[in-house]
GROMACS .gro file of C-alpha atoms in nm:
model
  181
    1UNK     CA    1   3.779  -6.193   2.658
    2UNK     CA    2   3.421  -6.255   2.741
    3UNK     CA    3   3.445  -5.867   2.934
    4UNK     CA    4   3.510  -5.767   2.623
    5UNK     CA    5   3.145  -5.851   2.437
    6UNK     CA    6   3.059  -5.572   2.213
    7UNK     CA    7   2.705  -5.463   2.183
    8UNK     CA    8   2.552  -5.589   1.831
    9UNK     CA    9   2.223  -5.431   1.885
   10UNK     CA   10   2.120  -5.251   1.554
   11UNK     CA   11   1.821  -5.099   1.417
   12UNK     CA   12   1.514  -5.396   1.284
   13UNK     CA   13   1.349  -5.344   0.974
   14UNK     CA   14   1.011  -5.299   1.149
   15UNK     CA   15   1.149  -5.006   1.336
   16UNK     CA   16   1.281  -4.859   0.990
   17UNK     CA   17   0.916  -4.960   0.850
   18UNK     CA   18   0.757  -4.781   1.152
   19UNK     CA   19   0.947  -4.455   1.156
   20UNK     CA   20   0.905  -4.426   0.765
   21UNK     CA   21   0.505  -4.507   0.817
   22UNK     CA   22   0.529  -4.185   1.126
   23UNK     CA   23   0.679  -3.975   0.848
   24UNK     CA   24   0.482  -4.070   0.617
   25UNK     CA   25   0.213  -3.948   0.806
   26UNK     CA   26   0.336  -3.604   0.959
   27UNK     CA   27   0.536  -3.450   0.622
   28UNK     CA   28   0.200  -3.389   0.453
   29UNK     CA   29   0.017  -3.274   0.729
   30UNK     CA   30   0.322  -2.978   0.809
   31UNK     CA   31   0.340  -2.907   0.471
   32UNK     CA   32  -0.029  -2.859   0.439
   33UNK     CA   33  -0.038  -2.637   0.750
   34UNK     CA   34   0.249  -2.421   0.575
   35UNK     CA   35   0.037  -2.409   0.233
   36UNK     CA   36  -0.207  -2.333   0.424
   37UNK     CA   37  -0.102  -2.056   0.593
   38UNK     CA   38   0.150  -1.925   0.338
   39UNK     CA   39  -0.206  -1.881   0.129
   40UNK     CA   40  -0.385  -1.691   0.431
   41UNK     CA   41  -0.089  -1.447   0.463
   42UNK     CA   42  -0.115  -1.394   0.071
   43UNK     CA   43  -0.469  -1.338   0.096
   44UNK     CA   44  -0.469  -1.119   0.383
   45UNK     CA   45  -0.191  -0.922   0.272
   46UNK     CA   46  -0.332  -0.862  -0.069
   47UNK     CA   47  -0.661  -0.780   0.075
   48UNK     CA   48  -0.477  -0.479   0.291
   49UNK     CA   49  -0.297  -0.347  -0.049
   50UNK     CA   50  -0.687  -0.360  -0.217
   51UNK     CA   51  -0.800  -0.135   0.153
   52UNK     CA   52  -0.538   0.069   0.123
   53UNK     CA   53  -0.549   0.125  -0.248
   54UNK     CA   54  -0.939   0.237  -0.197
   55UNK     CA   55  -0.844   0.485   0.094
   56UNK     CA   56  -0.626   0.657  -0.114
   57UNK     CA   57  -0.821   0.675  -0.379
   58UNK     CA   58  -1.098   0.815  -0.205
   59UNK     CA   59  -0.872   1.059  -0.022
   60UNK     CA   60  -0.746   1.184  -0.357
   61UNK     CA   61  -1.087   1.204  -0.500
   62UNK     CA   62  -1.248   1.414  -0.178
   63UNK     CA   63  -0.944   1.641  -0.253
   64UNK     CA   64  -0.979   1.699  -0.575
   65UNK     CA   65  -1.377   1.731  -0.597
   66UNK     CA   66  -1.469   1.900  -0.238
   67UNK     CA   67  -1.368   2.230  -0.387
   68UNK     CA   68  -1.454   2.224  -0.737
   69UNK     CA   69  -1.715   2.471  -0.859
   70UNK     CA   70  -1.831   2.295  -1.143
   71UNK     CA   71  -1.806   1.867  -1.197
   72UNK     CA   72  -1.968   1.742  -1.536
   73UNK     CA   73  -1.927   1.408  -1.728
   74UNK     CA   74  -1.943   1.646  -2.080
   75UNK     CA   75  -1.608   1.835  -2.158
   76UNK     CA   76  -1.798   2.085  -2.353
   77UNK     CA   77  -1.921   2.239  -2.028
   78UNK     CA   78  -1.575   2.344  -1.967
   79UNK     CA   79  -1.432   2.513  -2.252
   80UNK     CA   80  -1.367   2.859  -2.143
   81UNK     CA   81  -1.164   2.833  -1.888
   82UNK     CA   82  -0.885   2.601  -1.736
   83UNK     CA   83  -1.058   2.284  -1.627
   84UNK     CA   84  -0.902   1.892  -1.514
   85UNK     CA   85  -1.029   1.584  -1.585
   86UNK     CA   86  -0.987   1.252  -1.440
   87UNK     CA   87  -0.979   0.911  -1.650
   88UNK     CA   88  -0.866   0.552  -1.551
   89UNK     CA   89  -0.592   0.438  -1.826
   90UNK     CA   90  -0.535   0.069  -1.788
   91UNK     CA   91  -0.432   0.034  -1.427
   92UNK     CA   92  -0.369   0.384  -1.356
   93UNK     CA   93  -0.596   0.706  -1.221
   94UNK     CA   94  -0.484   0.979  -1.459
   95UNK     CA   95  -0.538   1.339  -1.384
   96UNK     CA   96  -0.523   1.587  -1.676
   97UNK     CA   97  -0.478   2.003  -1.703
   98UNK     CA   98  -0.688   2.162  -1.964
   99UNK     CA   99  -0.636   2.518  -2.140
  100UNK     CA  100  -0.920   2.699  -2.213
  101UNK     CA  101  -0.903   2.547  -2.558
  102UNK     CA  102  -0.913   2.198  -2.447
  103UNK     CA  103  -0.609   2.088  -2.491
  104UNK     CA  104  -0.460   1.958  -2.224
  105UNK     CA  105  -0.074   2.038  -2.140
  106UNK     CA  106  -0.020   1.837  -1.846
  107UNK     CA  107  -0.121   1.504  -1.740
  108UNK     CA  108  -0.025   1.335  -1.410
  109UNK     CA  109  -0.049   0.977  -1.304
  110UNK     CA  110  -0.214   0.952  -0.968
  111UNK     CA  111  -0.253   0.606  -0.893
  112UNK     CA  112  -0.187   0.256  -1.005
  113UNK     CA  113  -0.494   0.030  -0.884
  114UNK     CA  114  -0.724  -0.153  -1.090
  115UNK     CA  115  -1.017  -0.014  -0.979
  116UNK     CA  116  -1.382   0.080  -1.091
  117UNK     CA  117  -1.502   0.417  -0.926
  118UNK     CA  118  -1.839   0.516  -0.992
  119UNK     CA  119  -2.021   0.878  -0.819
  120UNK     CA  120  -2.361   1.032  -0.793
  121UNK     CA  121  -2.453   1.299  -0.735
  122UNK     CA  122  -2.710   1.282  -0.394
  123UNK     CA  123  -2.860   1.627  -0.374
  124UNK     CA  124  -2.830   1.867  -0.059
  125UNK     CA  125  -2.426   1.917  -0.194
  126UNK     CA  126  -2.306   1.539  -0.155
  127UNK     CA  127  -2.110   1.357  -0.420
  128UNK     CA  128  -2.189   0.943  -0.341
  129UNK     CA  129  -1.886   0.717  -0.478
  130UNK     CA  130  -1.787   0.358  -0.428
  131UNK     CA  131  -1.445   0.234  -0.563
  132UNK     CA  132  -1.403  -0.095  -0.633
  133UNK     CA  133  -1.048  -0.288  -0.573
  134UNK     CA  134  -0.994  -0.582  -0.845
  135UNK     CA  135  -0.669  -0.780  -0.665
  136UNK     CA  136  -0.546  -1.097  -0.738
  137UNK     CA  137  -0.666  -1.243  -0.437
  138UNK     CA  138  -0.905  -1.006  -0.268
  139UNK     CA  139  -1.188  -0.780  -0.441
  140UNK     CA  140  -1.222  -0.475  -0.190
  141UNK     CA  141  -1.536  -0.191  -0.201
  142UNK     CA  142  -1.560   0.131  -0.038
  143UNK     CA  143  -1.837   0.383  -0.011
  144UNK     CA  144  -1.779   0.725   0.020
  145UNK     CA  145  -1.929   1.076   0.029
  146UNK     CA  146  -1.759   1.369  -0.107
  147UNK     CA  147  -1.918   1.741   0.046
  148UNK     CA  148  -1.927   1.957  -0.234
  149UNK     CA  149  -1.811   2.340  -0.038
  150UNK     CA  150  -1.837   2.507  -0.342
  151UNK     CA  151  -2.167   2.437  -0.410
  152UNK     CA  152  -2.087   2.218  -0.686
  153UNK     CA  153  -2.279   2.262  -1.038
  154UNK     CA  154  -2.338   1.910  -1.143
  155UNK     CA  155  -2.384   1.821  -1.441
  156UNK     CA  156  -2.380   1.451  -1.383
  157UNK     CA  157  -2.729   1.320  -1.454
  158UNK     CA  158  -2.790   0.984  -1.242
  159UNK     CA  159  -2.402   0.815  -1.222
  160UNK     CA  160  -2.110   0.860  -1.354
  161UNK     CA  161  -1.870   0.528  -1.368
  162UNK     CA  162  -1.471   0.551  -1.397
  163UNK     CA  163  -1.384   0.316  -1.598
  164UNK     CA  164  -1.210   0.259  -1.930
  165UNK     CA  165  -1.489   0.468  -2.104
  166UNK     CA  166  -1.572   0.727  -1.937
  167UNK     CA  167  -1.411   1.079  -1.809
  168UNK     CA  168  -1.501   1.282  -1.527
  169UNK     CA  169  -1.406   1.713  -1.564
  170UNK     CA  170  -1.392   1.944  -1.313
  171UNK     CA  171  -1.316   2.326  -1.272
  172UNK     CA  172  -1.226   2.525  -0.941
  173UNK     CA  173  -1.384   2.861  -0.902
  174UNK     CA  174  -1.192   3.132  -1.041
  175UNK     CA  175  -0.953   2.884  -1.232
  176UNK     CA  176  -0.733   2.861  -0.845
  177UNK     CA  177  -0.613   2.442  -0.773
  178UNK     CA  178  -0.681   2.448  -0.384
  179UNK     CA  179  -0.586   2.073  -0.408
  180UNK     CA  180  -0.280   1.983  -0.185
  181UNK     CA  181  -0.176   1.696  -0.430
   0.00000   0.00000   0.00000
């Protein structure tokens, strides 16, 4: 019977103490490095929406203005003929399609960013812009330059800022969209 001995070895409370003390130790530290990181993937993701958000809008706005004969911040400059305007509502770019009467008939929504856009007008046929990206996590500017090829009669004295407030109009020479969008 003595071959028969079992084995009582078992687990001492120091080595319980010791392994809980080890956890202890390495739980927070992983699940700071996941916080951690989770938050830099947020960011960085966020921050690409904001770039990308800006490119578009800048796209859409070199579209829309390269071509236009006339650009004013004053819709009585436009009156005569068929004319669009651009407005920020809320979180949205908002393009609208005037009569010759002023009253507009169709009104698109472009974009939803909340964004500040603000142009002046350089001289020597160059529109300057910069939109600005409000995110939740990432704040995003971009400078741009839009070539006026139609000459482009500005009425825009010093800048003109897209906001809540303000409106920008716009007519295409002999009342033809050439924009793609």
């Amino acid at each position: 019977m003595n071959k028969l001995k079992l084995n009582k070895k078992g687990v001492s409370i120091i080595e319980v103490l010791l392994t809980l003390a080890i956890f202890a130790v390495i739980i927070p530290i992983i699940y700071f490095i996941f916080f951690v990181s989770n938050n830099s993937f947020e960011v960085g993701k966020n921050r690409g929406l904001a770039q990308q958000e800006a490119r578009l809008i800048a796209d859409f706005l070199n579209e829309e203005l390269r071509y236009a004969s006339v650009i004013s911040d004053e819709k009585n400059n436009m009156l005569e003929e068929t004319f669009y305007s651009l407005e920020i509502k809320g979180n949205s770019i908002v393009k609208k399609t005037y009569s010759g009467q002023g009253d507009y008939g169709i009104e698109d929504t472009i974009v939803n960013a909340n964004c500040d856009i603000e142009l002046e007008y350089e001289g020597n046929r160059i529109l300057k812009g910069v939109i600005r990206i409000n995110n939740q996590d990432a704040n995003y500017s971009l400078d741009f330059n839009i070539p006026l090829e139609n000459g482009g009669n500005t009425d825009i004295d010093g800048q003109i800022a897209l906001n809540n407030n303000e409106t920008l109009y716009y007519k295409y020479p002999n009342n033809e969209e050439v924009t793609p969008w």
